[in-house]
Amino acid sequence: MNPNEQDAARLGRELYGLDATARALPGELDANFRLTAADGDEYVLKIMHPDRERALIEMQCRALAHLAAEEPGLRLPSVIPNLRGEAIAAVESPDGVRRLVWMLRYLPGRLMARTNPHRPEMLFSLGSLLGRLDACLAGFSHPAALRQMKWDLANVLWTRDHLRHIADPVRRALAEGVIDEYERRALPMLSGLRKSVIHNDANDYNVLVGDPIDGAREVVGLIDFGDVLHTCTVFEVAIAAAYAALDKPDPLAAAAQVIAGYHSRNALEEREIDLLALLIRTRLAVSVINSAWMKSLDPDDPYIVVSERPAWEALETLDALPPRLAQIRLRHACGLPPVAKHGAIVDWLRRQAGQFDAVIEPDPRATPTPVLDLSVGSLLLGADPAAFETAALSETIFREMARAGAAIAVGRYDEARALYLTPAFGAGHETEARRTIHLGIDLFAVAGTPVFAPLAGTVRCVANNDARLDYGPLIILAHKTDDGDEFFTLYGHLSEDSLTTVAVGQAVAPGQRIGRIGAPPTNGDWPPHLHFQIILDLLELDRDFPGVAYADQREVWKSLSPDPNLILEIPAERFPAPAPTLAETLASRRKHLGHNLSISYREPLKIVRGWKQYLYDDAGRAYLDVYNNVPLVGHSHPRVVRAVQQQMALLNTNTRYLHDNLTRYAERLTARMPAPLRVCYFLNSASEANELALRLARTHTGNHDIIVLDAAYHGHTNALIDISPYKFNGPGGGGRRPWVHVAPVADDYRGPYKRDDPEAGRKYADHVAEIIREIGEGGFAAFIAETLPSVGGQIVFPPGYLAEVYRHVRQAGGLCIADEVQVGFGRLGAHFWGFESQAVVPDIVVLGKPIGNAHPLAAVVTTPDIAASFHNGMEFFSTFGGNPVSCAAGLAVLDVMDEERLQQNALAVGNLLLREFRELMKTHLVIGDVRGSGLFLGLELVRNRETREPGEAEASYMVNRLRERGILAGTDGPHHNVIKLRPPLVFTESDALFLTGTMRRILEEDALRD
């Protein structure tokens, strides 16, 4: 009879004097219970299986004591002696079965198995902890550690007898192949490897982590030392890496993080590192074979097969990798040269400088060769990086060549490009990472240009890859250094007749013609060019060796394919200096810019291109922008770009000269406004516009005081910080000025009057009326508010609120200023202006950069009477406010809004988003509220729906997880717990479903407080 929770509580009292409640914990053979004492202290009581040997428990106790003494910084369980001072007691259960009982102090933390995602830093910290652990255990020994067990990676051949239990013949063959390789390659090496006592079971149910939602992203502890064993030290990290590989899209990358962390604390020997990839696959194979065997004995035991599915998936993914590639990536993770012979071959190539023949004629070394910029940020690609066309790019490239008087142009090595669009370079949504890093040098020349071998070699491969990796016809030559190190050169995008020029195995002399440059579409459908690449290890891929790599594997593939200019020898001065890396840009920013200039996201982005609703980083990855309201009609809209370019080429000057763009734009803008808003002032930014709005109100009324809403933000100048509680109540804000009066924001979710109160709008407005009464006869200038506060938390005022506020303000002689920077211009869908949603007409309206689609353009629109008061003898002038170029941008934005029906799109897509988010809200309690209109939406996250405790950490966690998945969002609100969504108005229904689907997966997989 198995012990139950009542038995555990009784033993806690009898053996340890604890008055505690007991809760069963999972266990394969032993009975484990979590005891919670009256004082809140927690323990784990372990009632062992009757067959468990005492020596094994004693070994665990001594190992934990050794670790506590030698490495007190490690968070590990500690043994609690019983009332008799013993670590272990023997008890007899009611059925007469004798069991050993011992207790550990409970180690708080969250099981890694129940934590998503397993971020790189978390996996690295797991490896680091194990490295520290094993470095300490190297000085520990115990006779019981010298035992035989099936989970010892030195003893895996027992699995051969159970391969028959794997029903699928393909999978059976896979597992058997791994065991065969282990026996052939690893087993003979084991005797020469380091030996020590290891934990031997760092699976994610034995690893504790901090709560990633609260910012803790590291391993905080390790439990269950029941599999402790004396064996090869490297098995520790191989086992942990095998578990870390489960349920990962790139299992090798996950394993590499664990190994890198381990190596940082307990340096691995090179021979250990070179075995690790095989050892990881071996542990996975042992796991699936054991699961198949155990299922045959007890098909209904879920514990047996808990990791069977992900183990098979990881094993199949790893088995599909070239074996040496896995080894190379793990060497790189440990700081070793990924390709061991890299240095020797590169040094040999450098010593041969001046002895290589030209690859094409005319010789690029001795003729003008413009170096093209085909990077993500290049204008040569056109505005839309997803609209690559061979003919258009060919025309552009050859036009550049003609301008330079050159027969050849160069495409750079190690360049991040955004033009690799076919499934061969990456599948899935546009935001998924793609292979973008170019591993060769392109030599653009007319089709038919002869291609020559630059040095002696042998033909290794001749193939047409048109339907494979996009090379078109290609040839690979094999070469050897004087020391016998083999390397290869690849020639891609050749003509079809090149395939008959040479044959596999044929010796090739320096300068021998081996083919010709091909033409589209038979050259892989690219502009005519030679793709030339050096390869140090073909990894048995031959024709499938990639010419483009993923950015996160950049250094590994560059080690495999060093700079082809080692052979081409194009003068270095022709190449522009490489763009600063993200790290270099970040370092320069920190050195030269004020440190209070914030950066979005835990992992900063270096953005180099924008198009429609997408932003592109320096590695070519696309990000769906659901945050940036400024490019109203889409990033880099060609209509706006063209208008700005054309006007800039003609004239840009100030408003002291007459220009029709200024008056045309004023006419069209005021035509969108209700009467009597008919007079415009143009400026460069919303901060300038809000400053001017205050001046207008103060001049017109003769009063100085301003009424604002709590948590409001209106700009970054001194005057605007003074009326922005979001700033003046924050760090460094200096507090409220006596002439600023703050009314509570009309937040019907978090404020005192809730959404179900039909009088909420009037009640919130009464607070403004009370402030007006307190101001008294001295009067005030204006009430200013965003008509839907954005920084305040994407607030939608209750019905009637602004109508009542405006009534109170005007009765007291004040003016009403509507800050429409965030919500004007059709963003709300149902209305062109935010104030229309409250059925009011302001006295002054402030507009900002969205009206110029990110061009510096802002406006203040007011009445003729207010404008007349401001015409008081002092000239108003803004040098670039309303300049012809900015007005051209503004006119183009108005055209696009109408022609592309973007207000209507905002309404339709916004309604879809609201429906989807409200469905999510039904099943995920962390979403406290969903609100907004059109493409101005807010999701308020809470820790408790009843108390509405703000979920600031949850909101931050969500936007950083979205960023990892290729979606850019942000947070705002007084508690920073509102996810604000304000995408460009070209946002589509497909984008909306991708956003909500991604959020659903994060909420479900990461168990975000639910």
Short mmCIF file of N, CA, C and O in Angstrom, two decimals, residues 360-372 394 397-411 442-450 517 527-530 570 574:
data_model
loop_
_atom_site.label_atom_id
_atom_site.label_comp_id
_atom_site.label_asym_id
_atom_site.label_seq_id
_atom_site.Cartn_x
_atom_site.Cartn_y
_atom_site.Cartn_z
N ILE A 360 36.96 35.86 -63.39
CA ILE A 360 36.30 36.28 -64.63
C ILE A 360 37.14 37.37 -65.26
O ILE A 360 38.03 37.95 -64.63
N GLU A 361 36.89 37.62 -66.52
CA GLU A 361 37.54 38.71 -67.25
C GLU A 361 36.50 39.74 -67.67
O GLU A 361 35.38 39.36 -68.04
N PRO A 362 36.82 41.05 -67.60
CA PRO A 362 38.13 41.56 -67.18
C PRO A 362 38.38 41.29 -65.69
O PRO A 362 37.46 41.14 -64.91
N ASP A 363 39.63 41.24 -65.34
CA ASP A 363 40.07 40.90 -63.98
C ASP A 363 39.55 41.95 -63.00
O ASP A 363 39.88 43.14 -63.11
N PRO A 364 38.72 41.56 -62.03
CA PRO A 364 38.16 42.54 -61.08
C PRO A 364 39.23 43.27 -60.28
O PRO A 364 38.97 44.36 -59.76
N ARG A 365 40.43 42.71 -60.23
CA ARG A 365 41.49 43.37 -59.48
C ARG A 365 42.03 44.59 -60.20
O ARG A 365 42.58 45.50 -59.58
N ALA A 366 41.89 44.59 -61.54
CA ALA A 366 42.56 45.61 -62.33
C ALA A 366 41.61 46.47 -63.15
O ALA A 366 42.03 47.21 -64.03
N THR A 367 40.32 46.36 -62.86
CA THR A 367 39.33 47.12 -63.61
C THR A 367 38.36 47.76 -62.64
O THR A 367 38.21 47.27 -61.51
N PRO A 368 37.73 48.89 -63.01
CA PRO A 368 36.75 49.49 -62.09
C PRO A 368 35.66 48.48 -61.71
O PRO A 368 35.07 47.84 -62.58
N THR A 369 35.42 48.35 -60.43
CA THR A 369 34.40 47.40 -59.94
C THR A 369 33.61 48.06 -58.82
O THR A 369 34.02 47.99 -57.66
N PRO A 370 32.54 48.76 -59.14
CA PRO A 370 31.74 49.35 -58.07
C PRO A 370 31.21 48.26 -57.14
O PRO A 370 30.79 47.19 -57.58
N VAL A 371 31.28 48.53 -55.86
CA VAL A 371 30.75 47.59 -54.85
C VAL A 371 29.33 48.03 -54.51
O VAL A 371 29.11 49.15 -54.05
N LEU A 372 28.39 47.15 -54.77
CA LEU A 372 26.97 47.46 -54.60
C LEU A 372 26.54 47.27 -53.15
O LEU A 372 27.08 46.43 -52.43
N SER A 394 18.12 43.71 -62.01
CA SER A 394 19.12 43.66 -63.08
C SER A 394 19.30 45.03 -63.72
O SER A 394 20.43 45.49 -63.92
N ILE A 397 21.19 47.32 -61.29
CA ILE A 397 22.60 46.97 -61.14
C ILE A 397 23.40 47.37 -62.38
O ILE A 397 24.47 48.00 -62.28
N PHE A 398 22.88 47.04 -63.54
CA PHE A 398 23.64 47.35 -64.77
C PHE A 398 23.63 48.84 -65.06
O PHE A 398 24.56 49.36 -65.69
N ARG A 399 22.63 49.57 -64.57
CA ARG A 399 22.66 51.02 -64.68
C ARG A 399 23.77 51.59 -63.80
O ARG A 399 24.49 52.51 -64.21
N GLU A 400 23.94 51.04 -62.60
CA GLU A 400 25.03 51.47 -61.73
C GLU A 400 26.38 51.18 -62.37
O GLU A 400 27.32 51.98 -62.27
N MET A 401 26.49 50.02 -63.01
CA MET A 401 27.75 49.66 -63.67
C MET A 401 28.05 50.64 -64.81
O MET A 401 29.19 51.09 -64.97
N ALA A 402 27.02 50.96 -65.60
CA ALA A 402 27.22 51.88 -66.71
C ALA A 402 27.64 53.26 -66.22
O ALA A 402 28.51 53.91 -66.80
N ARG A 403 27.03 53.68 -65.11
CA ARG A 403 27.37 54.98 -64.54
C ARG A 403 28.84 55.03 -64.11
O ARG A 403 29.50 56.05 -64.21
N ALA A 404 29.34 53.88 -63.63
CA ALA A 404 30.74 53.79 -63.18
C ALA A 404 31.69 53.41 -64.32
O ALA A 404 32.90 53.33 -64.09
N GLY A 405 31.15 53.16 -65.52
CA GLY A 405 31.99 52.73 -66.63
C GLY A 405 32.64 51.39 -66.37
O GLY A 405 33.79 51.16 -66.75
N ALA A 406 31.90 50.47 -65.72
CA ALA A 406 32.45 49.19 -65.30
C ALA A 406 31.74 48.04 -65.98
O ALA A 406 30.54 48.09 -66.24
N ALA A 407 32.50 46.98 -66.27
CA ALA A 407 31.92 45.76 -66.83
C ALA A 407 31.54 44.77 -65.74
O ALA A 407 30.86 43.77 -66.02
N ILE A 408 31.98 45.04 -64.53
CA ILE A 408 31.74 44.13 -63.41
C ILE A 408 31.33 44.96 -62.20
O ILE A 408 31.87 46.05 -61.97
N ALA A 409 30.37 44.44 -61.43
CA ALA A 409 30.02 45.03 -60.14
C ALA A 409 30.08 43.93 -59.08
O ALA A 409 29.92 42.74 -59.39
N VAL A 410 30.32 44.34 -57.86
CA VAL A 410 30.56 43.39 -56.77
C VAL A 410 29.42 43.44 -55.77
O VAL A 410 28.99 44.51 -55.34
N GLY A 411 28.92 42.26 -55.40
CA GLY A 411 27.99 42.11 -54.28
C GLY A 411 28.75 41.56 -53.09
O GLY A 411 29.51 40.60 -53.20
N ASP A 442 29.39 38.21 -54.96
CA ASP A 442 28.75 38.20 -56.27
C ASP A 442 29.56 39.07 -57.23
O ASP A 442 29.95 40.19 -56.89
N LEU A 443 29.79 38.55 -58.43
CA LEU A 443 30.42 39.32 -59.50
C LEU A 443 29.39 39.46 -60.61
O LEU A 443 29.12 38.51 -61.35
N PHE A 444 28.78 40.64 -60.70
CA PHE A 444 27.75 40.89 -61.71
C PHE A 444 28.42 41.25 -63.03
O PHE A 444 29.28 42.13 -63.09
N ALA A 445 28.02 40.56 -64.08
CA ALA A 445 28.56 40.81 -65.42
C ALA A 445 27.53 40.28 -66.42
O ALA A 445 26.59 39.57 -66.05
N VAL A 446 27.72 40.62 -67.68
CA VAL A 446 26.74 40.20 -68.68
C VAL A 446 26.72 38.69 -68.79
O VAL A 446 27.73 38.00 -68.57
N ALA A 447 25.56 38.14 -69.11
CA ALA A 447 25.43 36.71 -69.29
C ALA A 447 26.39 36.24 -70.38
O ALA A 447 26.60 36.92 -71.39
N GLY A 448 26.97 35.09 -70.16
CA GLY A 448 27.93 34.52 -71.10
C GLY A 448 29.37 34.82 -70.76
O GLY A 448 30.29 34.26 -71.38
N THR A 449 29.62 35.70 -69.78
CA THR A 449 31.00 36.00 -69.38
C THR A 449 31.68 34.72 -68.91
O THR A 449 31.15 34.00 -68.06
N PRO A 450 32.87 34.39 -69.43
CA PRO A 450 33.56 33.16 -69.03
C PRO A 450 33.96 33.18 -67.56
O PRO A 450 34.27 34.23 -67.00
N ILE A 517 28.82 32.70 -67.03
CA ILE A 517 27.74 33.29 -66.24
C ILE A 517 26.42 33.08 -66.97
O ILE A 517 26.32 33.30 -68.18
N PRO A 527 19.63 38.13 -61.39
CA PRO A 527 20.39 38.94 -62.34
C PRO A 527 21.69 38.22 -62.70
O PRO A 527 22.26 37.51 -61.87
N PRO A 528 22.18 38.37 -63.92
CA PRO A 528 23.39 37.64 -64.32
C PRO A 528 24.57 37.97 -63.41
O PRO A 528 24.95 39.13 -63.25
N HIS A 529 25.12 36.94 -62.79
CA HIS A 529 26.27 37.13 -61.91
C HIS A 529 26.86 35.77 -61.56
O HIS A 529 26.23 34.73 -61.72
N LEU A 530 28.08 35.82 -61.07
CA LEU A 530 28.74 34.64 -60.52
C LEU A 530 28.71 34.76 -59.00
O LEU A 530 29.15 35.76 -58.43
N ILE A 570 40.15 41.61 -54.73
CA ILE A 570 39.67 42.94 -55.11
C ILE A 570 40.20 43.94 -54.09
O ILE A 570 40.10 43.70 -52.88
N ARG A 574 38.13 49.50 -52.15
CA ARG A 574 36.88 49.64 -52.91
C ARG A 574 35.66 49.29 -52.06
O ARG A 574 34.53 49.65 -52.41
#
